[in-house]
Short mmCIF file of C-alpha atoms and ligand atoms in Angstrom, two decimals:
data_model
loop_
_atom_site.label_atom_id
_atom_site.label_comp_id
_atom_site.label_asym_id
_atom_site.label_seq_id
_atom_site.Cartn_x
_atom_site.Cartn_y
_atom_site.Cartn_z
CA GLN A 183 -33.65 12.61 -50.88
CA LYS A 184 -31.18 13.86 -53.44
CA GLU A 185 -30.47 10.23 -54.31
CA GLY A 186 -26.78 10.77 -55.02
CA PHE A 187 -27.20 14.01 -56.93
CA ARG A 188 -25.42 17.13 -55.70
CA PHE A 189 -28.51 19.31 -55.87
CA PHE A 190 -32.24 18.88 -56.35
CA MET A 191 -31.88 20.85 -59.57
CA GLU A 192 -29.53 18.19 -60.91
CA LYS A 193 -31.90 15.42 -59.83
CA GLU A 194 -34.80 17.23 -61.49
CA ILE A 195 -32.88 17.63 -64.76
CA TYR A 196 -32.20 13.89 -64.75
CA GLU A 197 -35.85 13.14 -63.91
CA GLN A 198 -37.14 14.90 -67.01
CA SER A 199 -37.30 11.78 -69.14
CA GLU A 200 -39.52 10.03 -66.61
CA VAL A 201 -41.83 12.94 -65.86
CA LEU A 202 -42.26 13.67 -69.55
CA SER A 203 -43.39 10.07 -70.03
CA ASP A 204 -45.90 10.64 -67.23
CA THR A 205 -47.07 13.84 -68.91
CA LEU A 206 -47.67 12.08 -72.23
CA ILE A 207 -49.24 8.92 -70.87
CA GLY A 208 -52.89 8.47 -71.81
CA ARG A 209 -52.84 11.65 -73.89
CA LEU A 210 -51.50 10.25 -77.14
CA ALA A 211 -53.56 7.93 -79.30
CA GLU A 212 -52.09 6.87 -82.63
CA ASP A 213 -53.98 9.54 -84.52
CA ALA A 214 -55.40 11.88 -81.88
CA ILE A 215 -54.52 13.95 -78.83
CA LEU A 216 -56.65 13.01 -75.84
CA PHE A 217 -57.34 15.43 -73.03
CA ASP A 218 -60.06 13.64 -71.07
CA GLU A 219 -59.97 16.45 -68.52
CA LEU A 220 -61.27 18.95 -71.11
CA ASN A 221 -64.89 19.51 -72.04
CA PRO A 222 -65.13 19.45 -75.86
CA SER A 223 -67.12 22.71 -75.70
CA LEU A 224 -64.02 24.55 -74.39
CA LEU A 225 -63.00 25.64 -77.88
CA GLU A 226 -66.48 26.46 -79.17
CA GLY A 227 -66.58 30.05 -80.44
CA ILE A 228 -62.85 30.50 -79.79
CA ASN A 229 -60.84 32.32 -82.47
CA GLU A 230 -57.81 33.39 -80.47
CA ILE A 231 -55.59 32.19 -77.64
CA LYS A 232 -53.99 34.52 -75.12
CA LEU A 233 -51.20 32.98 -73.06
CA CYS A 234 -50.18 34.63 -69.82
CA ALA A 235 -47.53 33.78 -67.20
CA CYS A 236 -44.40 34.91 -65.33
CA GLY A 237 -40.73 33.88 -65.44
CA THR A 238 -39.95 30.48 -66.88
CA SER A 239 -43.65 29.79 -67.39
CA TYR A 240 -43.76 32.96 -69.53
CA HIS A 241 -40.95 31.51 -71.65
CA ALA A 242 -43.02 28.34 -72.12
CA ALA A 243 -45.91 30.58 -73.19
CA LEU A 244 -43.76 32.46 -75.66
CA ALA A 245 -42.21 29.29 -77.08
CA SER A 246 -45.56 27.57 -77.48
CA SER A 247 -47.06 30.59 -79.25
CA TYR A 248 -45.01 29.54 -82.30
CA LEU A 249 -46.68 26.13 -82.13
CA PHE A 250 -50.19 27.50 -81.62
CA GLU A 251 -49.92 29.57 -84.79
CA ARG A 252 -47.90 27.09 -86.86
CA LEU A 253 -49.66 23.85 -85.89
CA GLY A 254 -52.86 25.01 -84.20
CA LYS A 255 -53.54 27.63 -86.90
CA ILE A 256 -55.03 29.93 -84.29
CA ARG A 257 -54.17 33.57 -83.64
CA THR A 258 -52.10 33.72 -80.47
CA SER A 259 -50.78 36.45 -78.22
CA VAL A 260 -48.53 36.24 -75.17
CA GLU A 261 -48.52 38.43 -72.08
CA ILE A 262 -46.37 38.87 -68.98
CA ALA A 263 -48.88 38.71 -66.12
CA SER A 264 -47.53 41.69 -64.17
CA GLU A 265 -47.82 43.81 -67.34
CA LEU A 266 -51.22 42.62 -68.49
CA ARG A 267 -52.82 43.44 -65.16
CA TYR A 268 -52.29 47.16 -65.50
CA LYS A 269 -52.40 47.81 -69.23
CA GLU A 270 -56.19 47.97 -69.42
CA PRO A 271 -56.31 45.28 -72.11
CA LEU A 272 -59.19 44.80 -74.52
CA LEU A 273 -60.25 41.26 -73.77
CA CYS A 274 -62.69 39.61 -76.21
CA THR A 275 -64.92 36.69 -75.39
CA ASP A 276 -63.82 34.75 -78.47
CA THR A 277 -60.39 34.41 -76.80
CA LEU A 278 -59.39 31.44 -74.69
CA PHE A 279 -57.32 32.81 -71.82
CA VAL A 280 -54.58 30.36 -70.86
CA VAL A 281 -52.44 30.85 -67.77
CA ILE A 282 -49.32 28.77 -67.22
CA SER A 283 -47.87 28.25 -63.77
CA GLN A 284 -45.81 25.60 -62.04
CA SER A 285 -47.16 26.46 -58.60
CA GLY A 286 -50.61 27.73 -59.49
CA GLU A 287 -50.10 30.42 -56.85
CA THR A 288 -48.11 33.21 -58.54
CA ALA A 289 -49.97 36.36 -57.50
CA ASP A 290 -49.84 38.29 -60.78
CA THR A 291 -50.81 35.29 -62.90
CA LEU A 292 -53.69 34.44 -60.59
CA GLU A 293 -54.98 38.01 -60.77
CA THR A 294 -54.94 38.00 -64.59
CA LEU A 295 -56.93 34.79 -64.50
CA LYS A 296 -59.56 36.44 -62.31
CA MET A 297 -59.54 39.49 -64.56
CA ALA A 298 -60.14 37.39 -67.69
CA LYS A 299 -62.92 35.46 -66.00
CA ALA A 300 -64.59 38.68 -64.90
CA ALA A 301 -64.44 39.88 -68.52
CA GLY A 302 -66.39 36.75 -69.57
CA LEU A 303 -63.53 34.81 -71.20
CA LYS A 304 -63.19 31.06 -71.02
CA THR A 305 -60.09 30.15 -69.04
CA LEU A 306 -57.64 27.28 -68.93
CA VAL A 307 -54.67 26.72 -66.63
CA VAL A 308 -51.62 24.59 -67.39
CA CYS A 309 -50.34 23.81 -63.93
CA ASN A 310 -48.20 21.42 -61.92
CA VAL A 311 -50.14 21.56 -58.67
CA ASP A 312 -53.57 20.03 -58.38
CA ASN A 313 -55.91 21.94 -56.09
CA SER A 314 -53.80 25.12 -56.38
CA SER A 315 -55.57 28.49 -56.49
CA MET A 316 -55.35 28.68 -60.29
CA VAL A 317 -56.66 25.15 -60.82
CA ARG A 318 -59.62 25.99 -58.59
CA GLU A 319 -60.23 29.32 -60.33
CA ALA A 320 -59.97 28.33 -64.01
CA ASP A 321 -62.78 26.80 -66.08
CA ALA A 322 -60.45 23.99 -67.14
CA ALA A 323 -57.06 22.64 -66.13
CA ILE A 324 -54.36 20.47 -67.66
CA LEU A 325 -51.87 19.14 -65.13
CA THR A 326 -48.25 18.87 -66.17
CA ARG A 327 -47.42 15.89 -63.89
CA ALA A 328 -43.80 16.95 -63.27
CA GLY A 329 -43.97 15.95 -59.59
CA ILE A 330 -42.73 18.23 -56.82
CA GLU A 331 -40.07 20.62 -58.07
CA LYS A 332 -37.77 21.69 -55.23
CA GLY A 333 -35.07 23.64 -57.05
CA VAL A 334 -35.96 27.31 -57.27
CA ALA A 335 -34.69 27.26 -60.85
CA SER A 336 -37.43 25.58 -62.82
CA THR A 337 -36.36 22.69 -65.07
CA LYS A 338 -38.72 19.73 -65.24
CA ALA A 339 -41.76 21.98 -64.83
CA PHE A 340 -40.71 23.91 -67.95
CA ALA A 341 -40.13 20.68 -69.89
CA THR A 342 -43.58 19.34 -69.04
CA GLN A 343 -45.25 22.70 -69.73
CA MET A 344 -43.73 22.60 -73.20
CA ALA A 345 -44.99 19.06 -73.78
CA VAL A 346 -48.52 19.96 -72.63
CA LEU A 347 -48.64 23.15 -74.69
CA TRP A 348 -47.35 21.36 -77.78
CA MET A 349 -50.06 18.72 -77.32
CA PHE A 350 -52.67 21.39 -76.72
CA SER A 351 -51.71 23.22 -79.92
CA LEU A 352 -52.39 19.95 -81.78
CA TYR A 353 -55.61 19.45 -79.84
CA VAL A 354 -56.78 22.86 -81.03
CA ALA A 355 -55.97 21.95 -84.64
CA GLN A 356 -57.65 18.56 -84.32
CA THR A 357 -60.78 20.09 -82.75
CA LYS A 358 -61.00 22.81 -85.38
CA ASP A 359 -60.13 20.35 -88.12
CA THR A 360 -57.21 22.39 -89.40
CA ILE A 361 -54.61 19.61 -89.42
CA ASP A 362 -54.38 16.69 -91.80
CA ALA A 363 -54.23 13.16 -90.42
CA GLU A 364 -50.68 12.50 -91.59
CA THR A 365 -49.21 15.64 -90.03
CA LEU A 366 -51.00 14.89 -86.77
CA ARG A 367 -49.69 11.33 -86.73
CA LYS A 368 -46.17 12.56 -87.40
CA GLN A 369 -46.39 15.12 -84.60
CA ILE A 370 -47.64 12.45 -82.19
CA GLY A 371 -44.69 10.28 -83.21
CA LEU A 372 -42.32 13.15 -82.39
CA LEU A 373 -43.96 13.71 -79.00
CA ARG A 374 -43.37 10.06 -78.18
CA GLU A 375 -39.65 10.53 -78.82
CA VAL A 376 -39.25 13.39 -76.34
CA PRO A 377 -38.64 11.33 -73.15
CA ALA A 378 -35.68 9.58 -74.82
CA VAL A 379 -34.30 12.84 -76.22
CA VAL A 380 -34.03 14.53 -72.80
CA ARG A 381 -32.25 11.61 -71.14
CA VAL A 382 -28.90 12.89 -69.83
CA HIS A 383 -25.89 10.97 -71.11
CA ASP A 384 -22.72 10.91 -69.02
CA ASP A 385 -20.46 12.03 -71.86
CA LEU A 386 -22.61 15.09 -72.59
CA HIS A 387 -22.78 16.07 -68.94
CA GLU A 388 -19.02 15.60 -68.50
CA ARG A 389 -18.25 17.66 -71.59
CA ILE A 390 -20.42 20.51 -70.27
CA ARG A 391 -18.90 20.22 -66.81
CA ARG A 392 -15.40 20.53 -68.26
CA LEU A 393 -16.06 23.46 -70.56
CA SER A 394 -18.03 25.38 -67.91
CA LYS A 395 -14.75 26.50 -66.32
CA ARG A 396 -14.14 28.84 -69.26
CA TYR A 397 -17.34 30.74 -68.59
CA LEU A 398 -16.97 31.94 -65.02
CA HIS A 399 -15.78 35.47 -65.70
CA GLY A 400 -16.10 37.94 -68.53
CA HIS A 401 -18.62 40.72 -68.77
CA GLY A 402 -21.72 38.89 -69.71
CA PHE A 403 -23.54 36.32 -71.75
CA PHE A 404 -25.78 36.52 -74.75
CA PHE A 405 -27.96 33.51 -75.42
CA ILE A 406 -29.14 33.76 -78.99
CA GLY A 407 -31.55 31.84 -81.16
CA ARG A 408 -34.25 32.25 -83.76
CA ASP A 409 -37.91 31.29 -83.88
CA ILE A 410 -38.88 28.99 -81.00
CA PHE A 411 -35.20 28.91 -80.01
CA PHE A 412 -35.42 32.60 -79.10
CA PRO A 413 -37.70 31.94 -76.08
CA LEU A 414 -35.42 29.01 -75.27
CA ALA A 415 -32.49 31.46 -75.34
CA LEU A 416 -34.43 33.69 -72.91
CA GLU A 417 -34.93 30.68 -70.66
CA GLY A 418 -31.23 29.73 -70.87
CA ALA A 419 -30.26 33.25 -69.85
CA LEU A 420 -32.78 33.29 -66.98
CA LYS A 421 -31.47 29.94 -65.67
CA LEU A 422 -27.91 31.24 -65.71
CA LYS A 423 -28.61 34.55 -63.99
CA GLU A 424 -30.82 32.98 -61.32
CA ILE A 425 -28.24 30.56 -60.04
CA SER A 426 -24.84 31.95 -61.12
CA TYR A 427 -25.55 35.68 -60.55
CA LEU A 428 -23.78 36.40 -63.84
CA HIS A 429 -25.28 38.87 -66.25
CA ALA A 430 -27.03 37.13 -69.12
CA GLU A 431 -29.45 38.21 -71.80
CA GLY A 432 -31.50 36.25 -74.27
CA TYR A 433 -31.79 37.76 -77.74
CA PRO A 434 -33.17 36.85 -81.15
CA SER A 435 -30.07 36.13 -83.28
CA GLY A 436 -31.25 38.47 -86.02
CA GLU A 437 -31.50 41.40 -83.62
CA MET A 438 -27.84 41.39 -82.58
CA LYS A 439 -26.86 43.65 -85.43
CA HIS A 440 -29.43 46.21 -84.29
CA GLY A 441 -27.38 47.21 -81.26
CA PRO A 442 -26.03 44.47 -79.00
CA ILE A 443 -23.22 43.48 -81.40
CA ALA A 444 -21.51 46.70 -80.25
CA LEU A 445 -20.66 44.79 -77.05
CA ALA A 446 -18.79 42.02 -78.89
CA ASP A 447 -15.28 41.28 -77.68
CA PRO A 448 -13.51 38.16 -76.32
CA GLU A 449 -15.06 38.73 -72.91
CA LEU A 450 -18.57 38.56 -74.34
CA PHE A 451 -19.76 34.98 -74.13
CA THR A 452 -22.29 34.00 -76.76
CA ILE A 453 -24.24 30.82 -76.32
CA ALA A 454 -25.55 30.17 -79.82
CA LEU A 455 -28.52 27.87 -80.33
CA MET A 456 -28.05 26.50 -83.85
CA PRO A 457 -30.49 23.66 -84.66
CA LYS A 458 -30.02 22.34 -88.17
CA ASN A 459 -33.78 22.04 -88.78
CA LEU A 460 -34.76 25.63 -88.16
CA LEU A 461 -33.23 28.61 -89.96
CA TYR A 462 -29.74 27.18 -89.57
CA ASP A 463 -28.08 29.28 -92.29
CA LYS A 464 -29.63 32.51 -91.00
CA THR A 465 -28.50 31.84 -87.44
CA LYS A 466 -25.07 30.75 -88.64
CA SER A 467 -24.47 34.02 -90.43
CA ASN A 468 -25.52 35.97 -87.31
CA VAL A 469 -23.07 33.95 -85.22
CA GLU A 470 -20.30 34.45 -87.78
CA GLU A 471 -20.77 38.21 -87.48
CA LEU A 472 -20.20 37.91 -83.74
CA SER A 473 -17.24 35.62 -84.21
CA ALA A 474 -15.68 38.09 -86.67
CA ARG A 475 -15.82 40.67 -83.89
CA ASP A 476 -14.01 38.31 -81.52
CA ALA A 477 -16.91 37.34 -79.27
CA THR A 478 -16.32 33.99 -77.58
CA ILE A 479 -18.79 31.55 -79.10
CA CYS A 480 -20.16 28.40 -77.52
CA ALA A 481 -22.35 26.74 -80.15
CA ILE A 482 -24.99 24.13 -79.37
CA SER A 483 -25.87 22.29 -82.54
CA ASP A 484 -26.26 19.05 -84.40
CA VAL A 485 -24.01 20.41 -87.16
CA PRO A 486 -20.29 20.97 -86.48
CA PHE A 487 -19.48 24.68 -86.56
CA GLU A 488 -15.78 25.55 -87.08
CA LYS A 489 -16.04 29.15 -85.97
CA ALA A 490 -17.08 28.15 -82.44
CA ASP A 491 -14.61 28.41 -79.56
CA ASP A 492 -16.55 25.67 -77.81
CA PHE A 493 -18.99 23.25 -79.32
CA ILE A 494 -21.65 21.23 -77.52
CA PRO A 495 -23.04 18.60 -79.88
CA ILE A 496 -26.63 17.46 -79.70
CA ALA A 497 -27.82 14.31 -81.47
CA ALA A 498 -28.88 14.65 -85.11
CA HIS A 499 -32.66 14.93 -85.09
CA ASP A 500 -34.91 15.42 -88.04
CA HIS A 501 -37.32 17.82 -86.36
CA TYR A 502 -36.70 21.09 -84.58
CA MET A 503 -38.88 20.18 -81.57
CA LEU A 504 -36.54 17.31 -80.71
CA GLU A 505 -33.60 19.69 -81.09
CA PHE A 506 -35.51 22.10 -78.82
CA PHE A 507 -35.84 19.59 -75.98
CA GLU A 508 -32.24 18.41 -76.19
CA THR A 509 -30.90 21.98 -76.33
CA MET A 510 -33.04 22.76 -73.26
CA VAL A 511 -31.20 20.06 -71.30
CA VAL A 512 -27.81 21.39 -72.43
CA LEU A 513 -28.71 24.89 -71.22
CA GLN A 514 -29.91 23.59 -67.85
CA LEU A 515 -26.70 21.59 -67.33
CA LEU A 516 -24.50 24.47 -68.46
CA SER A 517 -26.01 27.00 -66.06
CA MET A 518 -25.91 24.47 -63.23
CA GLU A 519 -22.25 23.56 -63.79
CA ILE A 520 -21.22 27.22 -63.97
CA ALA A 521 -23.11 27.99 -60.74
CA ILE A 522 -21.61 24.97 -58.95
CA ARG A 523 -18.08 26.05 -59.95
CA LEU A 524 -18.84 29.48 -58.54
CA GLY A 525 -19.73 27.83 -55.23
CA ASN A 526 -23.41 28.81 -55.24
CA ASP A 527 -26.31 26.97 -53.70
CA VAL A 528 -28.15 26.28 -56.93
CA ASP A 529 -31.28 25.02 -55.18
CA MET A 530 -31.75 28.12 -53.09
CA PRO A 531 -30.32 31.09 -54.98
CA ARG A 532 -30.08 34.38 -53.15
CA ASN A 533 -33.05 36.75 -53.22
CA LEU A 534 -35.42 34.23 -54.79
CA ALA A 535 -38.40 32.23 -53.55
CA LYS A 536 -39.91 29.18 -55.21
CA SER A 537 -43.37 30.63 -55.30
CA VAL A 538 -43.96 34.36 -55.76
CA THR A 539 -47.23 35.04 -53.99
CA VAL A 540 -46.59 38.74 -53.51
CA GLU A 541 -46.99 41.32 -56.26
O1 M6R B 96 -45.05 28.96 -60.31
P1 M6R B 96 -44.95 29.79 -61.56
O2 M6R B 96 -44.66 28.97 -62.75
O3 M6R B 96 -46.13 30.68 -61.76
O4 M6R B 96 -43.68 30.70 -61.29
C1 M6R B 96 -43.32 31.71 -62.20
C2 M6R B 96 -41.93 32.19 -61.93
O5 M6R B 96 -41.84 32.76 -60.65
C3 M6R B 96 -40.89 31.07 -62.05
O6 M6R B 96 -40.96 30.44 -63.29
C4 M6R B 96 -39.47 31.62 -61.86
O7 M6R B 96 -39.14 32.47 -62.92
C5 M6R B 96 -38.48 30.47 -61.72
N1 M6R B 96 -37.62 30.69 -60.61
C6 M6R B 96 -37.64 30.27 -62.94
O8 M6R B 96 -36.68 29.29 -62.80
#
């Protein structure tokens, strides 16, 4: 059932446009976010959101925390489930506890959900599997509608988690009346554009396939970005290490000078996320510092960047969330093409299972 694709991961990357449409359908009115599955009382008495997850779902949590504070105007914290469980956290009942999970079965995430419930918090799960343990356990659930994801490396589940969390951040603002009608309408307009933005074009894929041959060796990768592109950099690095077995780290661009830049040399591959709509000049100067120290730079941007050794163009968008979704696709394709060149089974990488139900 790979339908002509080499791997399920590739098929799932190409499916993202369609599943994102499914995720948005019925949830966007012209001037309101609709979550019919939620009881309006869910946000009563809530002053904070705590997001908790593992792996790629944790990256979706981290990325969306920027949206919850910026758009939702609500205090937000993010936790790795396996850490939260044992840190004896102070959980307050004015916090909405949100777990994010593709499978709804990840042991650590499920346990944090039970822990939050036992502490009297209201709970919500963002999940891809109806009737999963987390959906049954949580007070409320929003399904991501990505369909079955077979590749161990999560792609379309992440994309739909991001869409749901973005919508939910707006839903919080709308419910608490902290967003003006025009901003909300504009955000809804942007959400509607996402399915088209993630569509894979042959020329982009071919360009990535060709340049991937330069990135098979060397002593490691840094994926760097600022703001919401930092969690996306973490996700890009996780994708690459999962399926290529190459060492990769995600880093905030502005942190490179606080240590990691010491590693810079031509064998250090830097994948620089440089959206023009979000702190472009700041990121650019961080990347120039790396380039001056001879790091090999692969820039992903909608603005040409002369100092890059390789350049992957994304379409010119006028909002950073559209740049976010298109950059996500580039990172997925890049890690997949590198792993395929290395001869790996990208659907079933060594040592990994699709669902981690052990601690
Ligand atoms: O099913 P979950 O979203 O709870 O799974 C969490 C992680 O195990 C998962 O995202 C893992 O990191 C993926 N293999 C990433 O591609």
